[in-house]
Structures are given as C-alpha cells and as structure tokens.
Amino acid sequence: MQIFSSINRIYNGIRAYKQHAAITFYSLLVSCVIHIFAASSCILFAAALEGPKKKLPFVAFYALAPLGLLTTAVPIAPAGVGTGHAAFSWLFLLMGYQSGANVFSLFVIYQLLWGALGGFVYLRYKSNPTAA
C-alpha cells in the first residue's frame, strides 16, 4: 500500500540521523530559539499596532505565529506574502484579534530590512575576501 511505503521512507529518513544525535538535538534547539524570537517579534508588533486596547495571551502568540509562518512555506507567492496574510488573519481572528494580517506585514518588513542589511554586508565583502 502507498501509506506503508511513505511511512517506511519517513522512518528510513529519520533513521539516517541516528549517528548524529547531538547535531540533530542542537538543530532542533536552534529551531526552537528561532521560533521563540519570531513569536516574540509578533507580540511586539501586535503591541505596537494595538497598544493596550487588545491583549492576547503570550501562549496564543507562541502557538499561532509558528502555524501562520508554516503556511508561508506554501509556494504561491514569494516569502509567503498573501498566504501568510490570510493565515495570520484567520488564526488571530480565532482569538478575537483583528490585526493578524498587519502583524504579518510588519514581520515581512522586518525580515526584508534584516535581509537587505545582510545583502549589503555580503556585497561589501564579496569582492574582497581578505577583508573578513
């Protein structure tokens, strides 16, 4: 059956990392830290947008932001723009928060600014490899 072959492939893929348990654990730890920073930035963006009017519990952000960011992996538009807005809007509306899409817009702008900064640093040192 198709499902058993899929499960077998997943199992074999995970089993390949058995000899690299420390690196796998470290990678998962780094991933958790990144998600904590992403959700924390969404908390700050929501606070900047709404101020003291509407407060969502921190747990809601740490649950909803990774789910919303997961939808940006769907390859419909660059950087998940559109799908991310719809996901954040819908997920945050479930909690009674109206500005989910705006939070995602600020998150995308934040990512673009940091990416541009990294791009400038790359272009600066790309032509002169000894400068680094």
CSV table of N, CA, C and O in Angstrom, one decimal:
chain,number,residue,atom,x,y,z
A,1,MET,N,0.8,-1.2,0.0
A,1,MET,CA,0.0,0.0,0.0
A,1,MET,C,0.9,1.2,0.0
A,1,MET,O,2.0,1.2,0.5
A,2,GLN,N,0.3,2.3,-0.5
A,2,GLN,CA,1.0,3.6,-0.6
A,2,GLN,C,1.4,4.2,0.7
A,2,GLN,O,2.5,4.7,0.9
A,3,ILE,N,0.5,4.1,1.7
A,3,ILE,CA,0.8,4.7,3.0
A,3,ILE,C,1.9,4.0,3.7
A,3,ILE,O,2.7,4.6,4.4
A,4,PHE,N,2.1,2.7,3.6
A,4,PHE,CA,3.2,2.0,4.2
A,4,PHE,C,4.5,2.3,3.6
A,4,PHE,O,5.5,2.4,4.3
A,5,SER,N,4.5,2.5,2.3
A,5,SER,CA,5.8,2.9,1.7
A,5,SER,C,6.2,4.3,2.1
A,5,SER,O,7.4,4.6,2.3
A,6,SER,N,5.2,5.2,2.3
A,6,SER,CA,5.5,6.6,2.7
A,6,SER,C,6.0,6.5,4.2
A,6,SER,O,7.0,7.2,4.5
A,7,ILE,N,5.4,5.7,5.0
A,7,ILE,CA,5.8,5.6,6.4
A,7,ILE,C,7.3,5.0,6.5
A,7,ILE,O,8.1,5.5,7.2
A,8,ASN,N,7.5,4.1,5.6
A,8,ASN,CA,8.8,3.4,5.6
A,8,ASN,C,9.9,4.4,5.1
A,8,ASN,O,11.0,4.5,5.7
A,9,ARG,N,9.6,5.3,4.1
A,9,ARG,CA,10.5,6.3,3.7
A,9,ARG,C,10.8,7.3,4.8
A,9,ARG,O,11.9,7.7,5.0
A,10,ILE,N,9.8,7.7,5.5
A,10,ILE,CA,10.0,8.7,6.6
A,10,ILE,C,10.8,8.1,7.7
A,10,ILE,O,11.8,8.7,8.2
A,11,TYR,N,10.5,6.8,8.0
A,11,TYR,CA,11.3,6.1,9.1
A,11,TYR,C,12.8,6.0,8.7
A,11,TYR,O,13.7,6.3,9.4
A,12,ASN,N,13.0,5.6,7.4
A,12,ASN,CA,14.4,5.5,6.9
A,12,ASN,C,15.1,6.9,6.9
A,12,ASN,O,16.3,6.9,7.2
A,13,GLY,N,14.4,7.9,6.6
A,13,GLY,CA,15.0,9.2,6.6
A,13,GLY,C,15.4,9.7,8.0
A,13,GLY,O,16.4,10.3,8.2
A,14,ILE,N,14.5,9.4,9.0
A,14,ILE,CA,14.8,9.8,10.3
A,14,ILE,C,16.0,8.9,10.9
A,14,ILE,O,16.9,9.3,11.6
A,15,ARG,N,15.9,7.6,10.5
A,15,ARG,CA,17.0,6.7,11.0
A,15,ARG,C,18.4,7.0,10.5
A,15,ARG,O,19.4,6.7,11.2
A,16,ALA,N,18.5,7.7,9.4
A,16,ALA,CA,19.8,8.2,8.9
A,16,ALA,C,20.5,9.1,9.8
A,16,ALA,O,21.7,9.2,9.8
A,17,TYR,N,19.7,9.8,10.7
A,17,TYR,CA,20.3,10.7,11.6
A,17,TYR,C,20.7,10.1,13.0
A,17,TYR,O,21.0,10.8,13.9
A,18,LYS,N,20.5,8.8,13.1
A,18,LYS,CA,20.8,8.1,14.4
A,18,LYS,C,22.2,8.3,14.9
A,18,LYS,O,22.4,8.5,16.0
A,19,GLN,N,23.2,8.3,14.0
A,19,GLN,CA,24.6,8.5,14.3
A,19,GLN,C,24.9,10.0,14.6
A,19,GLN,O,26.0,10.3,15.1
A,20,HIS,N,24.0,10.9,14.4
A,20,HIS,CA,24.2,12.3,14.5
A,20,HIS,C,23.2,12.9,15.5
A,20,HIS,O,22.6,13.9,15.3
A,21,ALA,N,23.0,12.2,16.6
A,21,ALA,CA,22.0,12.6,17.6
A,21,ALA,C,22.3,14.0,18.2
A,21,ALA,O,21.4,14.8,18.4
A,22,ALA,N,23.6,14.3,18.5
A,22,ALA,CA,23.9,15.6,19.1
A,22,ALA,C,23.7,16.7,18.1
A,22,ALA,O,23.1,17.8,18.5
A,23,ILE,N,24.0,16.6,16.9
A,23,ILE,CA,23.8,17.6,15.9
A,23,ILE,C,22.3,17.8,15.6
A,23,ILE,O,21.8,18.9,15.5
A,24,THR,N,21.5,16.7,15.6
A,24,THR,CA,20.1,16.8,15.5
A,24,THR,C,19.5,17.5,16.6
A,24,THR,O,18.6,18.4,16.4
A,25,PHE,N,19.9,17.2,17.8
A,25,PHE,CA,19.4,17.9,19.0
A,25,PHE,C,19.7,19.4,19.0
A,25,PHE,O,18.8,20.2,19.2
A,26,TYR,N,20.9,19.7,18.6
A,26,TYR,CA,21.4,21.1,18.5
A,26,TYR,C,20.5,21.8,17.4
A,26,TYR,O,20.1,23.0,17.7
A,27,SER,N,20.3,21.2,16.3
A,27,SER,CA,19.4,21.8,15.3
A,27,SER,C,18.0,22.1,15.7
A,27,SER,O,17.5,23.1,15.4
A,28,LEU,N,17.4,21.1,16.5
A,28,LEU,CA,16.1,21.3,17.0
A,28,LEU,C,16.1,22.4,18.0
A,28,LEU,O,15.1,23.2,18.1
A,29,LEU,N,17.1,22.5,18.8
A,29,LEU,CA,17.2,23.6,19.8
A,29,LEU,C,17.3,25.0,19.1
A,29,LEU,O,16.6,25.9,19.5
A,30,VAL,N,18.1,25.1,18.1
A,30,VAL,CA,18.3,26.3,17.4
A,30,VAL,C,16.9,26.7,16.7
A,30,VAL,O,16.5,27.9,16.7
A,31,SER,N,16.2,25.7,16.2
A,31,SER,CA,14.9,25.9,15.6
A,31,SER,C,13.9,26.5,16.6
A,31,SER,O,13.2,27.4,16.3
A,32,CYS,N,13.9,25.9,17.8
A,32,CYS,CA,13.0,26.4,18.9
A,32,CYS,C,13.3,27.8,19.2
A,32,CYS,O,12.4,28.6,19.4
A,33,VAL,N,14.6,28.2,19.3
A,33,VAL,CA,15.0,29.5,19.7
A,33,VAL,C,14.6,30.5,18.6
A,33,VAL,O,14.0,31.6,18.9
A,34,ILE,N,14.7,30.1,17.3
A,34,ILE,CA,14.3,31.0,16.2
A,34,ILE,C,12.8,31.2,16.3
A,34,ILE,O,12.3,32.3,16.1
A,35,HIS,N,12.0,30.1,16.6
A,35,HIS,CA,10.6,30.3,16.7
A,35,HIS,C,10.2,31.2,17.9
A,35,HIS,O,9.2,31.9,17.8
A,36,ILE,N,10.9,31.1,19.0
A,36,ILE,CA,10.6,31.9,20.1
A,36,ILE,C,10.9,33.4,19.7
A,36,ILE,O,10.0,34.3,20.0
A,37,PHE,N,11.9,33.7,19.0
A,37,PHE,CA,12.2,35.0,18.6
A,37,PHE,C,11.1,35.5,17.6
A,37,PHE,O,10.7,36.7,17.7
A,38,ALA,N,10.7,34.7,16.7
A,38,ALA,CA,9.7,35.1,15.7
A,38,ALA,C,8.4,35.4,16.4
A,38,ALA,O,7.7,36.4,16.1
A,39,ALA,N,7.9,34.5,17.3
A,39,ALA,CA,6.7,34.8,18.1
A,39,ALA,C,6.8,36.0,19.0
A,39,ALA,O,5.9,36.8,19.1
A,40,SER,N,8.0,36.2,19.6
A,40,SER,CA,8.2,37.4,20.4
A,40,SER,C,8.1,38.7,19.6
A,40,SER,O,7.6,39.7,20.0
A,41,SER,N,8.7,38.6,18.3
A,41,SER,CA,8.6,39.8,17.5
A,41,SER,C,7.1,40.1,17.1
A,41,SER,O,6.7,41.2,17.0
A,42,CYS,N,6.3,39.0,16.9
A,42,CYS,CA,4.9,39.2,16.6
A,42,CYS,C,4.2,39.8,17.8
A,42,CYS,O,3.3,40.6,17.6
A,43,ILE,N,4.6,39.5,19.0
A,43,ILE,CA,4.0,40.1,20.2
A,43,ILE,C,4.3,41.6,20.2
A,43,ILE,O,3.4,42.4,20.5
A,44,LEU,N,5.5,41.9,19.9
A,44,LEU,CA,5.9,43.4,19.9
A,44,LEU,C,5.2,44.1,18.8
A,44,LEU,O,4.8,45.3,19.0
A,45,PHE,N,5.1,43.5,17.6
A,45,PHE,CA,4.3,44.1,16.5
A,45,PHE,C,2.9,44.3,16.9
A,45,PHE,O,2.3,45.4,16.6
A,46,ALA,N,2.3,43.4,17.5
A,46,ALA,CA,0.9,43.5,17.9
A,46,ALA,C,0.7,44.6,18.9
A,46,ALA,O,-0.3,45.4,18.9
A,47,ALA,N,1.6,44.7,19.9
A,47,ALA,CA,1.6,45.7,20.9
A,47,ALA,C,1.7,47.1,20.2
A,47,ALA,O,1.1,48.1,20.6
A,48,ALA,N,2.6,47.2,19.2
A,48,ALA,CA,2.8,48.5,18.5
A,48,ALA,C,1.5,48.8,17.7
A,48,ALA,O,1.2,50.0,17.6
A,49,LEU,N,0.8,47.9,17.2
A,49,LEU,CA,-0.4,48.2,16.4
A,49,LEU,C,-1.6,48.5,17.3
A,49,LEU,O,-2.3,49.4,17.0
A,50,GLU,N,-1.8,47.7,18.3
A,50,GLU,CA,-3.0,47.9,19.1
A,50,GLU,C,-2.8,48.6,20.4
A,50,GLU,O,-3.8,49.1,20.9
A,51,GLY,N,-1.6,48.6,20.9
A,51,GLY,CA,-1.4,49.3,22.2
A,51,GLY,C,-2.1,48.5,23.3
A,51,GLY,O,-2.2,47.3,23.2
A,52,PRO,N,-2.6,49.2,24.3
A,52,PRO,CA,-3.3,48.5,25.4
A,52,PRO,C,-4.7,48.1,25.1
A,52,PRO,O,-5.4,47.5,25.9
A,53,LYS,N,-5.2,48.3,23.8
A,53,LYS,CA,-6.6,48.0,23.5
A,53,LYS,C,-6.9,46.6,23.6
A,53,LYS,O,-7.9,46.2,24.3
A,54,LYS,N,-6.2,45.7,23.0
A,54,LYS,CA,-6.5,44.3,22.9
A,54,LYS,C,-5.2,43.5,23.2
A,54,LYS,O,-4.2,43.6,22.5
A,55,LYS,N,-5.2,42.8,24.2
A,55,LYS,CA,-4.1,41.9,24.6
A,55,LYS,C,-4.4,40.5,24.4
A,55,LYS,O,-5.4,40.0,25.0
A,56,LEU,N,-3.6,39.8,23.7
A,56,LEU,CA,-3.7,38.3,23.6
A,56,LEU,C,-2.7,37.7,24.5
A,56,LEU,O,-1.6,38.3,24.8
A,57,PRO,N,-3.0,36.6,25.1
A,57,PRO,CA,-2.1,35.9,26.0
A,57,PRO,C,-0.8,35.5,25.2
A,57,PRO,O,-0.9,35.2,24.0
A,58,PHE,N,0.3,35.5,25.9
A,58,PHE,CA,1.6,35.1,25.2
A,58,PHE,C,1.5,33.8,24.6
A,58,PHE,O,2.0,33.5,23.5
A,59,VAL,N,0.8,32.8,25.2
A,59,VAL,CA,0.7,31.5,24.7
A,59,VAL,C,0.0,31.5,23.3
A,59,VAL,O,0.4,30.7,22.5
A,60,ALA,N,-0.9,32.4,23.1
A,60,ALA,CA,-1.6,32.4,21.8
A,60,ALA,C,-0.6,32.8,20.7
A,60,ALA,O,-0.6,32.2,19.7
A,61,PHE,N,0.3,33.7,21.0
A,61,PHE,CA,1.3,34.1,20.0
A,61,PHE,C,2.3,33.0,19.7
A,61,PHE,O,2.6,32.7,18.6
A,62,TYR,N,2.7,32.3,20.8
A,62,TYR,CA,3.7,31.2,20.6
A,62,TYR,C,3.0,30.0,20.0
A,62,TYR,O,3.8,29.1,19.5
A,63,ALA,N,1.7,29.9,20.0
A,63,ALA,CA,1.1,28.8,19.2
A,63,ALA,C,0.7,29.2,17.8
A,63,ALA,O,0.8,28.4,16.9
A,64,LEU,N,0.2,30.4,17.7
A,64,LEU,CA,-0.4,30.9,16.4
A,64,LEU,C,0.7,31.3,15.4
A,64,LEU,O,0.6,31.1,14.2
A,65,ALA,N,1.7,32.0,15.9
A,65,ALA,CA,2.7,32.6,14.9
A,65,ALA,C,3.5,31.5,14.2
A,65,ALA,O,3.6,31.6,13.0
A,66,PRO,N,3.9,30.4,14.8
A,66,PRO,CA,4.6,29.3,14.1
A,66,PRO,C,3.6,28.7,13.1
A,66,PRO,O,4.0,28.3,12.0
A,67,LEU,N,2.3,28.5,13.4
A,67,LEU,CA,1.4,27.9,12.5
A,67,LEU,C,1.2,28.9,11.3
A,67,LEU,O,1.1,28.4,10.1
A,68,GLY,N,1.1,30.2,11.5
A,68,GLY,CA,1.0,31.1,10.4
A,68,GLY,C,2.2,31.1,9.6
A,68,GLY,O,2.1,31.2,8.3
A,69,LEU,N,3.4,31.1,10.2
A,69,LEU,CA,4.6,31.0,9.4
A,69,LEU,C,4.8,29.7,8.6
A,69,LEU,O,5.4,29.7,7.6
A,70,LEU,N,4.2,28.7,9.1
A,70,LEU,CA,4.3,27.4,8.4
A,70,LEU,C,3.5,27.5,7.1
A,70,LEU,O,4.0,26.9,6.1
A,71,THR,N,2.4,28.2,7.0
A,71,THR,CA,1.7,28.4,5.8
A,71,THR,C,2.5,29.2,4.7
A,71,THR,O,2.2,29.0,3.6
A,72,THR,N,3.5,30.0,5.2
A,72,THR,CA,4.2,30.7,4.2
A,72,THR,C,5.1,29.8,3.4
A,72,THR,O,5.7,30.2,2.4
A,73,ALA,N,5.3,28.5,3.8
A,73,ALA,CA,6.1,27.6,3.0
A,73,ALA,C,5.3,27.1,1.8
A,73,ALA,O,6.0,26.5,0.9
A,74,VAL,N,4.0,27.4,1.7
A,74,VAL,CA,3.3,27.0,0.5
A,74,VAL,C,3.7,27.9,-0.6
A,74,VAL,O,3.6,29.1,-0.5
A,75,PRO,N,4.3,27.4,-1.7
A,75,PRO,CA,4.9,28.2,-2.8
A,75,PRO,C,3.9,28.8,-3.7
A,75,PRO,O,3.8,28.5,-4.9
A,76,ILE,N,3.1,29.8,-3.2
A,76,ILE,CA,2.1,30.5,-4.0
A,76,ILE,C,2.7,31.9,-4.4
A,76,ILE,O,2.6,32.3,-5.5
A,77,ALA,N,3.3,32.5,-3.5
A,77,ALA,CA,3.9,33.8,-3.7
A,77,ALA,C,5.3,33.9,-3.0
A,77,ALA,O,5.5,33.2,-2.0
A,78,PRO,N,6.1,34.8,-3.4
A,78,PRO,CA,7.4,35.0,-2.7
A,78,PRO,C,7.3,35.4,-1.3
A,78,PRO,O,6.4,36.2,-0.9
A,79,ALA,N,8.0,34.7,-0.4
A,79,ALA,CA,8.1,35.0,1.0
A,79,ALA,C,6.7,34.7,1.7
A,79,ALA,O,6.5,35.2,2.8
A,80,GLY,N,5.8,34.0,1.0
A,80,GLY,CA,4.5,33.7,1.6
A,80,GLY,C,3.6,34.9,1.7
A,80,GLY,O,2.6,34.8,2.4
A,81,VAL,N,3.9,35.9,1.0
A,81,VAL,CA,3.0,37.1,1.0
A,81,VAL,C,1.7,36.7,0.4
A,81,VAL,O,1.6,36.1,-0.7
A,82,GLY,N,0.6,37.0,1.1
A,82,GLY,CA,-0.7,36.6,0.6
A,82,GLY,C,-1.2,35.4,1.4
A,82,GLY,O,-2.2,35.5,2.1
A,83,THR,N,-0.5,34.3,1.3
A,83,THR,CA,-0.9,33.1,2.1
A,83,THR,C,-0.6,33.4,3.6
A,83,THR,O,-1.4,33.0,4.5
A,84,GLY,N,0.5,34.0,3.9
A,84,GLY,CA,0.8,34.4,5.3
A,84,GLY,C,-0.2,35.4,5.9
A,84,GLY,O,-0.6,35.3,7.0
A,85,HIS,N,-0.6,36.4,5.0
A,85,HIS,CA,-1.6,37.3,5.5
A,85,HIS,C,-2.9,36.7,5.8
A,85,HIS,O,-3.5,36.9,6.8
A,86,ALA,N,-3.3,35.8,4.9
A,86,ALA,CA,-4.6,35.1,5.1
A,86,ALA,C,-4.5,34.2,6.4
A,86,ALA,O,-5.5,34.2,7.2
A,87,ALA,N,-3.4,33.5,6.5
A,87,ALA,CA,-3.3,32.6,7.7
A,87,ALA,C,-3.2,33.4,9.0
A,87,ALA,O,-3.9,33.0,9.9
A,88,PHE,N,-2.4,34.4,9.0
A,88,PHE,CA,-2.4,35.2,10.3
A,88,PHE,C,-3.7,35.9,10.6
A,88,PHE,O,-4.2,35.9,11.7
A,89,SER,N,-4.4,36.4,9.5
A,89,SER,CA,-5.7,37.0,9.8
A,89,SER,C,-6.7,36.0,10.3
A,89,SER,O,-7.4,36.2,11.3
A,90,TRP,N,-6.7,34.8,9.7
A,90,TRP,CA,-7.7,33.8,10.1
A,90,TRP,C,-7.3,33.3,11.5
A,90,TRP,O,-8.2,33.1,12.4
A,91,LEU,N,-6.1,32.9,11.8
A,91,LEU,CA,-5.7,32.4,13.1
A,91,LEU,C,-5.9,33.4,14.2
A,91,LEU,O,-6.4,33.0,15.3
A,92,PHE,N,-5.5,34.6,14.0
A,92,PHE,CA,-5.7,35.6,15.0
A,92,PHE,C,-7.1,36.0,15.2
A,92,PHE,O,-7.5,36.4,16.3
A,93,LEU,N,-8.0,35.9,14.2
A,93,LEU,CA,-9.4,36.1,14.3
A,93,LEU,C,-10.0,35.1,15.3
A,93,LEU,O,-11.0,35.4,16.0
A,94,LEU,N,-9.5,33.9,15.2
A,94,LEU,CA,-10.0,32.8,16.1
A,94,LEU,C,-9.8,33.2,17.6
A,94,LEU,O,-10.6,32.8,18.4
A,95,MET,N,-8.8,34.1,17.9
A,95,MET,CA,-8.6,34.5,19.2
A,95,MET,C,-9.2,35.9,19.5
A,95,MET,O,-9.0,36.5,20.5
A,96,GLY,N,-10.0,36.4,18.5
A,96,GLY,CA,-10.6,37.7,18.7
A,96,GLY,C,-9.8,38.9,18.4
A,96,GLY,O,-10.1,40.0,18.8
A,97,TYR,N,-8.7,38.7,17.7
A,97,TYR,CA,-7.7,39.8,17.4
A,97,TYR,C,-7.9,40.2,15.9
A,97,TYR,O,-7.8,39.3,15.0
A,98,GLN,N,-8.1,41.4,15.6
A,98,GLN,CA,-8.4,41.9,14.3
A,98,GLN,C,-7.2,42.1,13.4
A,98,GLN,O,-7.4,42.2,12.2
A,99,SER,N,-6.1,42.4,13.9
A,99,SER,CA,-4.9,42.8,13.1
A,99,SER,C,-3.9,41.8,12.8
A,99,SER,O,-2.7,42.1,12.7
A,100,GLY,N,-4.3,40.5,12.6
A,100,GLY,CA,-3.3,39.5,12.3
A,100,GLY,C,-2.6,39.7,11.1
A,100,GLY,O,-1.4,39.5,11.0
A,101,ALA,N,-3.2,40.1,10.0
A,101,ALA,CA,-2.6,40.4,8.7
A,101,ALA,C,-1.6,41.5,8.8
A,101,ALA,O,-0.5,41.5,8.2
A,102,ASN,N,-1.9,42.5,9.7
A,102,ASN,CA,-1.0,43.7,9.9
A,102,ASN,C,0.2,43.2,10.6
A,102,ASN,O,1.3,43.7,10.3
A,103,VAL,N,0.1,42.3,11.6
A,103,VAL,CA,1.2,41.8,12.3
A,103,VAL,C,2.1,41.1,11.3
A,103,VAL,O,3.4,41.2,11.3
A,104,PHE,N,1.6,40.3,10.4
A,104,PHE,CA,2.4,39.6,9.4
A,104,PHE,C,3.1,40.6,8.5
A,104,PHE,O,4.2,40.4,8.1
A,105,SER,N,2.4,41.6,8.1
A,105,SER,CA,3.0,42.6,7.2
A,105,SER,C,4.2,43.2,7.9
A,105,SER,O,5.3,43.4,7.3
A,106,LEU,N,4.1,43.6,9.2
A,106,LEU,CA,5.3,44.1,9.9
A,106,LEU,C,6.4,43.1,10.0
A,106,LEU,O,7.6,43.4,9.9
A,107,PHE,N,6.0,41.8,10.2
A,107,PHE,CA,7.0,40.7,10.2
A,107,PHE,C,7.8,40.6,8.9
A,107,PHE,O,9.0,40.5,8.9
A,108,VAL,N,7.1,40.7,7.8
A,108,VAL,CA,7.7,40.6,6.5
A,108,VAL,C,8.6,41.8,6.3
A,108,VAL,O,9.8,41.7,5.8
A,109,ILE,N,8.2,43.0,6.6
A,109,ILE,CA,9.0,44.2,6.5
A,109,ILE,C,10.3,44.1,7.4
A,109,ILE,O,11.4,44.4,6.9
A,110,TYR,N,10.1,43.5,8.6
A,110,TYR,CA,11.3,43.3,9.5
A,110,TYR,C,12.2,42.3,8.8
A,110,TYR,O,13.5,42.6,8.8
A,111,GLN,N,11.7,41.2,8.2
A,111,GLN,CA,12.6,40.3,7.5
A,111,GLN,C,13.3,40.9,6.3
A,111,GLN,O,14.5,40.6,6.1
A,112,LEU,N,12.6,41.7,5.6
A,112,LEU,CA,13.2,42.3,4.4
A,112,LEU,C,14.3,43.3,4.8
A,112,LEU,O,15.3,43.4,4.1
A,113,LEU,N,14.1,44.1,5.9
A,113,LEU,CA,15.1,45.0,6.3
A,113,LEU,C,16.4,44.3,6.8
A,113,LEU,O,17.5,44.7,6.4
A,114,TRP,N,16.2,43.2,7.6
A,114,TRP,CA,17.4,42.5,8.0
A,114,TRP,C,18.1,41.8,6.8
A,114,TRP,O,19.3,41.6,6.8
A,115,GLY,N,17.3,41.3,5.9
A,115,GLY,CA,17.8,40.6,4.7
A,115,GLY,C,18.6,41.6,3.9
A,115,GLY,O,19.7,41.3,3.3
A,116,ALA,N,18.1,42.8,3.7
A,116,ALA,CA,18.8,43.8,2.9
A,116,ALA,C,20.1,44.2,3.6
A,116,ALA,O,21.1,44.4,3.0
A,117,LEU,N,20.1,44.3,4.9
A,117,LEU,CA,21.3,44.6,5.7
A,117,LEU,C,22.3,43.5,5.4
A,117,LEU,O,23.5,43.8,5.2
A,118,GLY,N,21.9,42.3,5.5
A,118,GLY,CA,22.8,41.2,5.2
A,118,GLY,C,23.3,41.2,3.8
A,118,GLY,O,24.5,40.9,3.5
A,119,GLY,N,22.4,41.6,2.9
A,119,GLY,CA,22.9,41.7,1.5
A,119,GLY,C,23.9,42.8,1.3
A,119,GLY,O,24.9,42.6,0.5
A,120,PHE,N,23.8,43.9,1.9
A,120,PHE,CA,24.8,44.9,1.8
A,120,PHE,C,26.1,44.5,2.4
A,120,PHE,O,27.2,44.8,1.8
A,121,VAL,N,26.1,43.8,3.5
A,121,VAL,CA,27.3,43.3,4.1
A,121,VAL,C,28.0,42.3,3.1
A,121,VAL,O,29.2,42.3,2.9
A,122,TYR,N,27.2,41.4,2.6
A,122,TYR,CA,27.7,40.4,1.6
A,122,TYR,C,28.3,41.1,0.4
A,122,TYR,O,29.4,40.8,0.0
A,123,LEU,N,27.6,42.1,-0.2
A,123,LEU,CA,28.2,42.8,-1.3
A,123,LEU,C,29.4,43.6,-1.0
A,123,LEU,O,30.3,43.7,-1.8
A,124,ARG,N,29.5,44.1,0.2
A,124,ARG,CA,30.7,44.8,0.6
A,124,ARG,C,31.9,43.9,0.7
A,124,ARG,O,33.0,44.3,0.3
A,125,TYR,N,31.8,42.7,1.2
A,125,TYR,CA,32.9,41.8,1.4
A,125,TYR,C,33.1,40.8,0.3
A,125,TYR,O,34.0,40.0,0.3
A,126,LYS,N,32.1,40.7,-0.6
A,126,LYS,CA,32.2,39.7,-1.7
A,126,LYS,C,33.4,39.9,-2.6
A,126,LYS,O,34.1,38.9,-2.9
A,127,SER,N,33.7,41.1,-2.9
A,127,SER,CA,34.8,41.4,-3.9
A,127,SER,C,36.1,41.4,-3.2
A,127,SER,O,37.1,41.3,-3.9
A,128,ASN,N,36.2,41.4,-1.9
A,128,ASN,CA,37.4,41.5,-1.1
A,128,ASN,C,37.4,40.4,0.0
A,128,ASN,O,37.1,40.7,1.1
A,129,PRO,N,37.7,39.1,-0.4
A,129,PRO,CA,37.6,38.0,0.5
A,129,PRO,C,38.6,38.1,1.7
A,129,PRO,O,38.4,37.6,2.7
A,130,THR,N,39.7,38.9,1.6
A,130,THR,CA,40.6,39.0,2.7
A,130,THR,C,40.2,40.0,3.7
A,130,THR,O,40.7,40.1,4.8
A,131,ALA,N,39.2,40.8,3.4
A,131,ALA,CA,38.7,41.9,4.3
A,131,ALA,C,38.0,41.3,5.5
A,131,ALA,O,38.0,41.9,6.6
A,132,ALA,N,37.4,40.1,5.4
A,132,ALA,CA,36.7,39.5,6.5
A,132,ALA,C,37.7,38.8,7.4
A,132,ALA,O,37.9,39.0,8.5
